[in-house]
mmCIF file of C-alpha atoms and ligand atoms in Angstrom:
data_model
loop_
_atom_site.group_PDB
_atom_site.id
_atom_site.type_symbol
_atom_site.label_atom_id
_atom_site.label_comp_id
_atom_site.label_asym_id
_atom_site.label_seq_id
_atom_site.Cartn_x
_atom_site.Cartn_y
_atom_site.Cartn_z
ATOM 1 C CA UNK G 1 -0.012 -0.021 -0.181
ATOM 2 C CA UNK G 2 1.132 3.722 -0.317
ATOM 3 C CA UNK G 3 3.533 3.127 -3.300
ATOM 4 C CA UNK G 4 5.532 6.040 -3.657
ATOM 5 C CA UNK G 5 4.694 8.167 -6.607
ATOM 6 C CA UNK G 6 7.150 11.097 -7.655
ATOM 7 C CA UNK G 7 6.272 13.762 -10.136
ATOM 8 C CA UNK G 8 7.729 16.968 -11.435
ATOM 9 C CA UNK G 9 7.315 20.106 -13.811
ATOM 10 C CA UNK G 10 9.894 21.479 -15.253
ATOM 11 C CA UNK G 11 11.551 24.562 -13.229
ATOM 12 C CA UNK G 12 10.647 27.926 -14.395
ATOM 13 C CA UNK G 13 13.121 30.133 -15.454
ATOM 14 C CA UNK G 14 13.339 33.184 -13.600
ATOM 15 C CA UNK G 15 13.935 35.643 -16.435
ATOM 16 C CA UNK G 16 10.288 37.300 -16.034
ATOM 17 C CA UNK G 17 6.988 36.729 -14.482
ATOM 18 C CA UNK G 18 5.369 33.920 -16.486
ATOM 19 C CA UNK G 19 2.447 34.063 -18.470
ATOM 20 C CA UNK G 20 -0.686 31.567 -18.102
ATOM 21 C CA UNK G 21 0.937 29.321 -21.013
ATOM 22 C CA UNK G 22 3.538 28.870 -18.605
ATOM 23 C CA UNK G 23 1.169 27.957 -15.628
ATOM 24 C CA UNK G 24 -0.466 25.360 -17.738
ATOM 25 C CA UNK G 25 1.958 22.510 -17.046
ATOM 26 C CA UNK G 26 1.739 23.221 -13.204
ATOM 27 C CA UNK G 27 -1.874 23.074 -13.131
ATOM 28 C CA UNK G 28 -1.852 19.733 -15.371
ATOM 29 C CA UNK G 29 0.832 18.369 -13.106
ATOM 30 C CA UNK G 30 -1.168 19.272 -10.068
ATOM 31 C CA UNK G 31 -4.200 17.510 -11.274
ATOM 32 C CA UNK G 32 -2.259 14.125 -11.629
ATOM 33 C CA UNK G 33 -0.600 14.530 -8.263
ATOM 34 C CA UNK G 34 -4.089 14.891 -6.672
ATOM 35 C CA UNK G 35 -5.582 11.976 -8.905
ATOM 36 C CA UNK G 36 -2.805 9.884 -7.842
ATOM 37 C CA UNK G 37 -3.319 10.787 -4.005
ATOM 38 C CA UNK G 38 -6.681 9.752 -4.502
ATOM 39 C CA UNK G 39 -5.785 6.194 -5.744
ATOM 40 C CA UNK G 40 -3.626 6.000 -2.486
ATOM 41 C CA UNK G 41 -0.328 6.615 -3.832
ATOM 42 C CA UNK G 42 2.182 8.402 -1.641
ATOM 43 C CA UNK G 43 2.869 11.377 -3.878
ATOM 44 C CA UNK G 44 5.603 13.754 -3.715
ATOM 45 C CA UNK G 45 5.242 16.734 -6.408
ATOM 46 C CA UNK G 46 8.077 19.130 -7.067
ATOM 47 C CA UNK G 47 8.346 21.985 -9.018
ATOM 48 C CA UNK G 48 10.476 25.433 -8.492
ATOM 49 C CA UNK G 49 12.803 27.819 -10.201
ATOM 50 C CA UNK G 50 15.792 27.866 -12.747
ATOM 51 C CA UNK G 51 17.825 30.837 -11.692
ATOM 52 C CA UNK G 52 21.132 30.858 -13.048
ATOM 53 C CA UNK G 53 22.485 31.840 -16.310
ATOM 54 C CA UNK G 54 23.519 34.835 -18.845
ATOM 55 C CA UNK G 55 19.909 36.088 -19.446
ATOM 56 C CA UNK G 56 19.311 36.688 -16.192
ATOM 57 C CA UNK G 57 22.686 38.477 -15.491
ATOM 58 C CA UNK G 58 21.648 40.901 -18.304
ATOM 59 C CA UNK G 59 18.115 41.475 -17.108
ATOM 60 C CA UNK G 60 19.079 42.444 -13.438
ATOM 61 C CA UNK G 61 21.817 44.674 -14.826
ATOM 62 C CA UNK G 62 19.217 46.673 -16.894
ATOM 63 C CA UNK G 63 17.191 46.837 -13.801
ATOM 64 C CA UNK G 64 19.900 48.170 -11.894
ATOM 65 C CA UNK G 65 19.530 45.290 -9.248
ATOM 66 C CA UNK G 66 21.876 42.341 -8.592
ATOM 67 C CA UNK G 67 20.784 38.894 -10.103
ATOM 68 C CA UNK G 68 20.153 37.654 -6.786
ATOM 69 C CA UNK G 69 17.970 40.245 -5.882
ATOM 70 C CA UNK G 70 16.133 39.811 -9.629
ATOM 71 C CA UNK G 71 15.708 35.842 -8.784
ATOM 72 C CA UNK G 72 14.343 36.524 -5.342
ATOM 73 C CA UNK G 73 11.683 38.949 -6.662
ATOM 74 C CA UNK G 74 10.410 36.520 -9.688
ATOM 75 C CA UNK G 75 10.781 33.392 -7.627
ATOM 76 C CA UNK G 76 8.666 34.767 -5.484
ATOM 77 C CA UNK G 77 6.100 35.973 -7.854
ATOM 78 C CA UNK G 78 6.307 32.326 -9.559
ATOM 79 C CA UNK G 79 5.920 30.787 -5.874
ATOM 80 C CA UNK G 80 2.903 33.077 -5.418
ATOM 81 C CA UNK G 81 1.213 32.143 -8.733
ATOM 82 C CA UNK G 82 1.542 28.381 -7.773
ATOM 83 C CA UNK G 83 -0.161 29.068 -4.664
ATOM 84 C CA UNK G 84 -2.867 31.225 -6.200
ATOM 85 C CA UNK G 85 -3.752 28.501 -8.505
ATOM 86 C CA UNK G 86 -3.718 26.008 -5.642
ATOM 87 C CA UNK G 87 -1.073 23.711 -6.760
ATOM 88 C CA UNK G 88 -0.306 21.157 -4.186
ATOM 89 C CA UNK G 89 3.385 20.854 -4.431
ATOM 90 C CA UNK G 90 5.370 19.225 -1.769
ATOM 91 C CA UNK G 91 8.644 21.231 -2.484
ATOM 92 C CA UNK G 92 9.546 24.274 -4.389
ATOM 93 C CA UNK G 93 13.284 23.913 -5.317
ATOM 94 C CA UNK G 94 15.261 26.955 -6.193
ATOM 95 C CA UNK G 95 18.734 26.501 -7.937
ATOM 96 C CA UNK G 96 20.044 29.310 -5.792
ATOM 97 C CA UNK G 97 19.858 27.243 -2.790
ATOM 98 C CA UNK G 98 22.988 26.516 -1.102
ATOM 99 C CA UNK G 99 22.321 22.480 -0.881
ATOM 100 C CA UNK G 100 21.371 22.423 -4.541
ATOM 101 C CA UNK G 101 24.449 24.324 -5.621
ATOM 102 C CA UNK G 102 26.855 22.013 -3.350
ATOM 103 C CA UNK G 103 25.444 18.995 -4.770
ATOM 104 C CA UNK G 104 25.725 20.270 -8.224
ATOM 105 C CA UNK G 105 29.332 20.724 -7.669
ATOM 106 C CA UNK G 106 29.565 17.252 -6.120
ATOM 107 C CA UNK G 107 27.903 15.684 -9.445
ATOM 108 C CA UNK G 108 30.202 17.745 -11.745
ATOM 109 C CA UNK G 109 33.349 16.541 -9.823
ATOM 110 C CA UNK G 110 32.189 12.833 -9.676
ATOM 111 C CA UNK G 111 31.614 13.192 -13.543
ATOM 112 C CA UNK G 112 34.760 14.753 -14.092
ATOM 113 C CA UNK G 113 36.717 12.204 -11.499
ATOM 114 C CA UNK G 114 35.187 9.103 -13.517
ATOM 115 C CA UNK G 115 36.424 10.682 -17.161
ATOM 116 C CA UNK G 116 32.844 11.608 -18.183
ATOM 117 C CA UNK G 117 33.512 15.141 -18.191
ATOM 118 C CA UNK G 118 36.586 16.660 -20.218
ATOM 119 C CA UNK G 119 38.240 19.788 -21.030
ATOM 120 C CA UNK G 120 38.226 20.954 -24.670
ATOM 121 C CA UNK G 121 37.520 23.806 -26.774
ATOM 122 C CA UNK G 122 34.025 24.954 -27.968
ATOM 123 C CA UNK G 123 33.820 26.283 -31.729
ATOM 124 C CA UNK G 124 29.999 27.038 -32.617
ATOM 125 C CA UNK G 125 27.294 29.119 -33.450
ATOM 126 C CA UNK G 126 25.965 30.949 -30.442
ATOM 127 C CA UNK G 127 22.652 32.274 -29.636
ATOM 128 C CA UNK G 128 22.772 34.715 -26.771
ATOM 129 C CA UNK G 129 18.946 34.721 -26.132
ATOM 130 C CA UNK G 130 18.864 30.972 -25.602
ATOM 131 C CA UNK G 131 22.028 30.740 -24.147
ATOM 132 C CA UNK G 132 22.760 27.807 -26.696
ATOM 133 C CA UNK G 133 25.610 26.733 -28.943
ATOM 134 C CA UNK G 134 24.653 25.033 -32.090
ATOM 135 C CA UNK G 135 26.363 23.118 -34.694
ATOM 136 C CA UNK G 136 26.107 24.524 -38.518
ATOM 137 C CA UNK G 137 23.790 21.500 -39.326
ATOM 138 C CA UNK G 138 21.221 22.252 -36.548
ATOM 139 C CA UNK G 139 20.761 25.799 -37.908
ATOM 140 C CA UNK G 140 17.485 26.484 -39.225
ATOM 141 C CA UNK G 141 17.858 28.817 -42.184
ATOM 142 C CA UNK G 142 21.259 29.841 -40.610
ATOM 143 C CA UNK G 143 18.916 30.998 -37.551
ATOM 144 C CA UNK G 144 18.854 29.597 -33.908
ATOM 145 C CA UNK G 145 16.319 26.538 -34.458
ATOM 146 C CA UNK G 146 14.969 27.354 -30.970
ATOM 147 C CA UNK G 147 13.966 30.948 -31.229
ATOM 148 C CA UNK G 148 14.727 31.932 -34.965
ATOM 149 C CA UNK G 149 17.317 34.478 -34.052
ATOM 150 C CA UNK G 150 20.684 35.346 -35.466
ATOM 151 C CA UNK G 151 23.427 33.456 -34.175
ATOM 152 C CA UNK G 152 27.338 34.568 -34.065
ATOM 153 C CA UNK G 153 30.596 32.736 -34.391
ATOM 154 C CA UNK G 154 32.139 31.915 -30.857
ATOM 155 C CA UNK G 155 34.819 29.947 -29.234
ATOM 156 C CA UNK G 156 35.691 29.382 -25.840
ATOM 157 C CA UNK G 157 37.692 26.866 -23.254
ATOM 158 C CA UNK G 158 34.939 24.533 -22.164
ATOM 159 C CA UNK G 159 34.441 21.283 -20.403
ATOM 160 C CA UNK G 160 32.442 18.557 -22.000
ATOM 161 C CA UNK G 161 30.127 15.746 -21.186
ATOM 162 C CA UNK G 162 30.792 12.525 -23.095
ATOM 163 C CA UNK G 163 27.368 12.137 -24.448
ATOM 164 C CA UNK G 164 28.646 10.157 -27.346
ATOM 165 C CA UNK G 165 30.153 7.559 -25.391
ATOM 166 C CA UNK G 166 26.428 6.477 -24.511
ATOM 167 C CA UNK G 167 24.766 6.899 -27.510
ATOM 168 C CA UNK G 168 24.177 3.203 -28.531
ATOM 169 C CA UNK G 169 23.387 2.455 -24.873
ATOM 170 C CA UNK G 170 20.691 5.168 -24.980
ATOM 171 C CA UNK G 171 19.148 4.205 -28.223
ATOM 172 C CA UNK G 172 18.752 0.783 -27.033
ATOM 173 C CA UNK G 173 17.326 2.118 -23.736
ATOM 174 C CA UNK G 174 14.520 3.940 -25.517
ATOM 175 C CA UNK G 175 13.675 1.367 -27.930
ATOM 176 C CA UNK G 176 13.511 -1.256 -24.729
ATOM 177 C CA UNK G 177 11.214 0.943 -22.854
ATOM 178 C CA UNK G 178 8.652 2.377 -25.212
ATOM 179 C CA UNK G 179 6.816 4.238 -22.556
ATOM 180 C CA UNK G 180 9.794 6.287 -21.527
ATOM 181 C CA UNK G 181 9.322 9.160 -24.101
ATOM 182 C CA UNK G 182 5.889 10.018 -24.444
ATOM 183 C CA UNK G 183 3.522 10.995 -26.512
ATOM 184 C CA UNK G 184 4.652 8.624 -29.531
ATOM 185 C CA UNK G 185 5.639 11.437 -31.989
ATOM 186 C CA UNK G 186 8.190 12.946 -29.294
ATOM 187 C CA UNK G 187 9.862 9.602 -29.174
ATOM 188 C CA UNK G 188 10.209 9.129 -32.979
ATOM 189 C CA UNK G 189 11.277 12.953 -33.182
ATOM 190 C CA UNK G 190 14.195 12.180 -30.517
ATOM 191 C CA UNK G 191 15.364 8.742 -31.873
ATOM 192 C CA UNK G 192 15.069 9.995 -35.902
ATOM 193 C CA UNK G 193 16.066 13.709 -35.420
ATOM 194 C CA UNK G 194 18.462 13.550 -32.785
ATOM 195 C CA UNK G 195 19.973 10.146 -31.249
ATOM 196 C CA UNK G 196 20.376 8.269 -34.920
ATOM 197 C CA UNK G 197 21.784 11.318 -36.268
ATOM 198 C CA UNK G 198 24.647 11.269 -33.775
ATOM 199 C CA UNK G 199 25.070 12.270 -30.225
ATOM 200 C CA UNK G 200 27.732 15.068 -29.671
ATOM 201 C CA UNK G 201 29.418 15.687 -26.593
ATOM 202 C CA UNK G 202 27.756 18.368 -24.683
ATOM 203 C CA UNK G 203 29.205 21.640 -23.475
ATOM 204 C CA UNK G 204 28.653 21.712 -19.737
ATOM 205 C CA UNK G 205 30.617 24.921 -18.515
ATOM 206 C CA UNK G 206 30.892 28.531 -19.672
ATOM 207 C CA UNK G 207 33.780 31.288 -19.096
ATOM 208 C CA UNK G 208 31.479 34.066 -20.590
ATOM 209 C CA UNK G 209 28.694 33.660 -17.790
ATOM 210 C CA UNK G 210 29.310 34.663 -14.145
ATOM 211 C CA UNK G 211 26.070 33.989 -12.771
ATOM 212 C CA UNK G 212 26.310 30.389 -11.761
ATOM 213 C CA UNK G 213 27.564 27.418 -9.908
ATOM 214 C CA UNK G 214 31.471 27.542 -10.040
ATOM 215 C CA UNK G 215 33.060 24.444 -11.382
ATOM 216 C CA UNK G 216 34.971 23.199 -8.454
ATOM 217 C CA UNK G 217 38.146 22.667 -9.262
ATOM 218 C CA UNK G 218 38.153 25.530 -12.098
ATOM 219 C CA UNK G 219 36.729 28.712 -10.957
ATOM 220 C CA UNK G 220 37.012 30.276 -14.385
ATOM 221 C CA UNK G 221 33.978 28.420 -15.229
ATOM 222 C CA UNK G 222 30.740 28.086 -14.279
ATOM 223 C CA UNK G 223 28.597 24.949 -14.660
ATOM 224 C CA UNK G 224 26.496 25.574 -17.403
ATOM 225 C CA UNK G 225 22.296 25.356 -17.610
ATOM 226 C CA UNK G 226 21.981 21.235 -18.257
ATOM 227 C CA UNK G 227 23.795 19.901 -15.228
ATOM 228 C CA UNK G 228 22.529 22.704 -12.635
ATOM 229 C CA UNK G 229 18.887 22.710 -13.654
ATOM 230 C CA UNK G 230 18.238 19.100 -14.799
ATOM 231 C CA UNK G 231 19.939 17.972 -11.365
ATOM 232 C CA UNK G 232 17.200 19.787 -9.382
ATOM 233 C CA UNK G 233 14.851 16.307 -9.781
ATOM 234 C CA UNK G 234 17.477 14.654 -7.643
ATOM 235 C CA UNK G 235 19.113 17.664 -5.624
ATOM 236 C CA UNK G 236 15.653 18.076 -4.297
ATOM 237 C CA UNK G 237 15.436 14.879 -2.599
ATOM 238 C CA UNK G 238 18.891 14.704 -0.843
ATOM 239 C CA UNK G 239 20.973 12.699 -3.522
ATOM 240 C CA UNK G 240 24.500 12.713 -2.749
ATOM 241 C CA UNK G 241 27.128 12.029 -5.302
ATOM 242 C CA UNK G 242 28.951 9.777 -2.541
ATOM 243 C CA UNK G 243 25.879 7.598 -1.985
ATOM 244 C CA UNK G 244 24.936 8.927 1.115
ATOM 245 C CA UNK G 245 21.619 9.829 -0.197
ATOM 246 C CA UNK G 246 18.859 11.308 1.831
ATOM 247 C CA UNK G 247 15.574 9.708 2.891
ATOM 248 C CA UNK G 248 13.529 11.240 0.425
ATOM 249 C CA UNK G 249 15.927 10.185 -2.384
ATOM 250 C CA UNK G 250 15.802 6.501 -1.053
ATOM 251 C CA UNK G 251 12.011 6.342 -1.037
ATOM 252 C CA UNK G 252 10.933 8.488 -4.268
ATOM 253 C CA UNK G 253 13.594 7.906 -6.761
ATOM 254 C CA UNK G 254 13.354 7.104 -9.774
ATOM 255 C CA UNK G 255 10.601 9.615 -10.759
ATOM 256 C CA UNK G 256 7.431 8.003 -12.058
ATOM 257 C CA UNK G 257 6.970 11.438 -14.456
ATOM 258 C CA UNK G 258 8.829 14.489 -15.737
ATOM 259 C CA UNK G 259 6.085 16.713 -17.004
ATOM 260 C CA UNK G 260 7.665 19.079 -19.465
ATOM 261 C CA UNK G 261 6.837 21.175 -22.732
ATOM 262 C CA UNK G 262 7.648 19.551 -25.614
ATOM 263 C CA UNK G 263 10.492 21.894 -26.505
ATOM 264 C CA UNK G 264 12.725 20.449 -23.698
ATOM 265 C CA UNK G 265 12.109 16.834 -24.104
ATOM 266 C CA UNK G 266 15.406 16.473 -25.913
ATOM 267 C CA UNK G 267 17.273 17.861 -22.931
ATOM 268 C CA UNK G 268 15.355 15.345 -20.729
ATOM 269 C CA UNK G 269 15.451 12.155 -22.775
ATOM 270 C CA UNK G 270 18.931 12.643 -23.721
ATOM 271 C CA UNK G 271 20.981 14.849 -21.824
ATOM 272 C CA UNK G 272 19.390 14.106 -18.230
ATOM 273 C CA UNK G 273 18.991 10.145 -19.163
ATOM 274 C CA UNK G 274 22.873 10.055 -19.883
ATOM 275 C CA UNK G 275 23.678 12.065 -16.889
ATOM 276 C CA UNK G 276 21.614 9.690 -14.491
ATOM 277 C CA UNK G 277 23.239 6.662 -16.312
ATOM 278 C CA UNK G 278 26.747 8.051 -15.989
ATOM 279 C CA UNK G 279 26.008 8.778 -12.409
ATOM 280 C CA UNK G 280 24.858 4.869 -11.926
ATOM 281 C CA UNK G 281 21.409 6.047 -10.936
ATOM 282 C CA UNK G 282 17.969 4.556 -11.986
ATOM 283 C CA UNK G 283 16.249 6.351 -14.976
ATOM 284 C CA UNK G 284 12.872 8.103 -14.655
ATOM 285 C CA UNK G 285 9.877 5.784 -15.864
ATOM 286 C CA UNK G 286 8.526 8.559 -18.259
ATOM 287 C CA UNK G 287 9.039 11.840 -19.703
ATOM 288 C CA UNK G 288 6.178 13.309 -20.833
ATOM 289 C CA UNK G 289 6.272 16.235 -23.584
ATOM 290 C CA UNK G 290 2.957 18.291 -23.353
ATOM 291 C CA UNK G 291 2.039 20.830 -26.274
ATOM 292 C CA UNK G 292 1.969 24.650 -25.864
ATOM 293 C CA UNK G 293 -1.026 26.878 -24.742
ATOM 294 C CA UNK G 294 -0.872 29.752 -27.231
ATOM 295 C CA UNK G 295 -2.983 32.623 -27.800
ATOM 296 C CA UNK G 296 -5.895 33.042 -29.769
ATOM 297 C CA UNK G 297 -9.342 31.419 -30.670
ATOM 298 C CA UNK G 298 -9.059 27.639 -30.642
ATOM 299 C CA UNK G 299 -11.310 27.638 -33.751
ATOM 300 C CA UNK G 300 -8.885 29.941 -35.555
ATOM 301 C CA UNK G 301 -5.912 28.536 -37.584
ATOM 302 C CA UNK G 302 -3.579 31.316 -36.381
ATOM 303 C CA UNK G 303 -2.491 30.807 -33.026
ATOM 304 C CA UNK G 304 0.427 32.727 -31.478
ATOM 305 C CA UNK G 305 3.111 32.430 -28.881
ATOM 306 C CA UNK G 306 2.367 34.766 -26.167
ATOM 307 C CA UNK G 307 4.922 37.502 -25.892
ATOM 308 C CA UNK G 308 5.178 41.032 -24.297
ATOM 309 C CA UNK G 309 5.982 42.468 -27.928
ATOM 310 C CA UNK G 310 2.849 41.109 -29.384
ATOM 311 C CA UNK G 311 0.744 42.391 -26.748
ATOM 312 C CA UNK G 312 -1.127 39.204 -26.256
ATOM 313 C CA UNK G 313 0.240 37.934 -22.785
ATOM 314 C CA UNK G 314 -2.436 36.645 -20.201
ATOM 315 C CA UNK G 315 -1.330 36.168 -16.607
ATOM 316 C CA UNK G 316 -2.591 33.569 -14.186
ATOM 317 C CA UNK G 317 -3.136 36.259 -11.222
ATOM 318 C CA UNK G 318 -5.533 38.609 -13.665
ATOM 319 C CA UNK G 319 -7.599 35.550 -14.645
ATOM 320 C CA UNK G 320 -8.034 34.415 -11.236
ATOM 321 C CA UNK G 321 -8.857 37.688 -10.042
ATOM 322 C CA UNK G 322 -11.505 38.129 -12.523
ATOM 323 C CA UNK G 323 -12.794 34.494 -12.771
ATOM 324 C CA UNK G 324 -11.745 32.725 -9.682
ATOM 325 C CA UNK G 325 -9.198 29.963 -9.273
ATOM 326 C CA UNK G 326 -11.565 26.750 -10.160
ATOM 327 C CA UNK G 327 -12.683 28.443 -13.647
ATOM 328 C CA UNK G 328 -9.215 28.814 -14.620
ATOM 329 C CA UNK G 329 -8.126 25.817 -13.673
ATOM 330 C CA UNK G 330 -11.115 24.267 -15.638
ATOM 331 C CA UNK G 331 -10.136 25.875 -18.622
ATOM 332 C CA UNK G 332 -6.658 24.802 -18.667
ATOM 333 C CA UNK G 333 -7.487 21.332 -18.117
ATOM 334 C CA UNK G 334 -10.482 20.876 -20.371
ATOM 335 C CA UNK G 335 -9.872 22.915 -23.161
ATOM 336 C CA UNK G 336 -5.973 22.060 -23.783
ATOM 337 C CA UNK G 337 -5.867 18.697 -25.872
ATOM 338 C CA UNK G 338 -2.732 16.829 -24.730
ATOM 339 C CA UNK G 339 -1.560 16.059 -28.197
ATOM 340 C CA UNK G 340 -1.710 19.334 -30.059
ATOM 341 C CA UNK G 341 -1.410 22.970 -29.101
ATOM 342 C CA UNK G 342 -4.199 24.782 -27.229
ATOM 343 C CA UNK G 343 -5.234 28.276 -26.670
ATOM 344 C CA UNK G 344 -6.694 30.849 -24.779
ATOM 345 C CA UNK G 345 -8.358 34.190 -25.442
ATOM 346 C CA UNK G 346 -10.267 36.050 -22.753
ATOM 347 C CA UNK G 347 -13.626 35.741 -25.199
ATOM 348 C CA UNK G 348 -13.138 32.023 -24.617
ATOM 349 C CA UNK G 349 -12.568 32.439 -21.229
ATOM 350 C CA UNK G 350 -15.731 34.259 -20.409
HETATM 351 ZN ZN1 ZN P 401 17.734 31.226 -30.014
#
């Protein structure tokens, strides 16, 4: 009885206050958490905030405050939205917490000591807003494949995680665990568009960014977002690189499901899965990539991503103020198809 059930959302990036499209994920995950509790599972539900990186450094500078002041403010707003939406999380993790930072450094050190992280030089195309390096072949019409903006040539000394070493293991793992990446279309996309084309070693440090967790043995470098952010799912439970894990980790890991946006399935099903395997830890049972909530009439063919510049941003707190929390939750859960993008307008909400 009371079988453990561990589920997580992605941690929200603390660059700006999130819109309702970002809040959809947390409400969907909350519905699943409540359903599992009703079924008698011993549920642990983790959410939180991702608080490092160049973009945060830049926004804080523009606002004339420190990055820490900036993330404290935004993380507070995000947590406030979770509470306003009646989200029944068990823990809200912040990647600037000292415990998380220390555990991430230990993970980095362990991977380095066992030869899975090595020092090299990164030469590639860099997208500053996305903080991502791309290879020539990944660009779409010469632009960043994630955001469509211009990229520039960049080169820096960096540490790399040996993903290539685990490519055949990963391919086999995904084939043998057909429910691991869900829905099916995402699994095919991962296998055919990314894994079978060749998994390249991943750049896991930066010297150009200051706002991050220092590499423990080389403080010119900070640990790049992947190892920092993805590790939250285990650092929150008290994972220790030396094997002396906390009680929560022993009880709840591996996760039953990571609920994330379809745009970050790649990071979870490739980077995170290989990281865990390299650490000798079990792999989560499922990575679920949900569609996006866009702006526009669901019957219309023209749906847009919400953005400040388009003036179509809808915030959860404004909706809750006007319609009440249950109406907002009902809209998010009933109007969003799980296989394709859904949408919202004030007219539809009314
Ligand atoms: Zn980009």
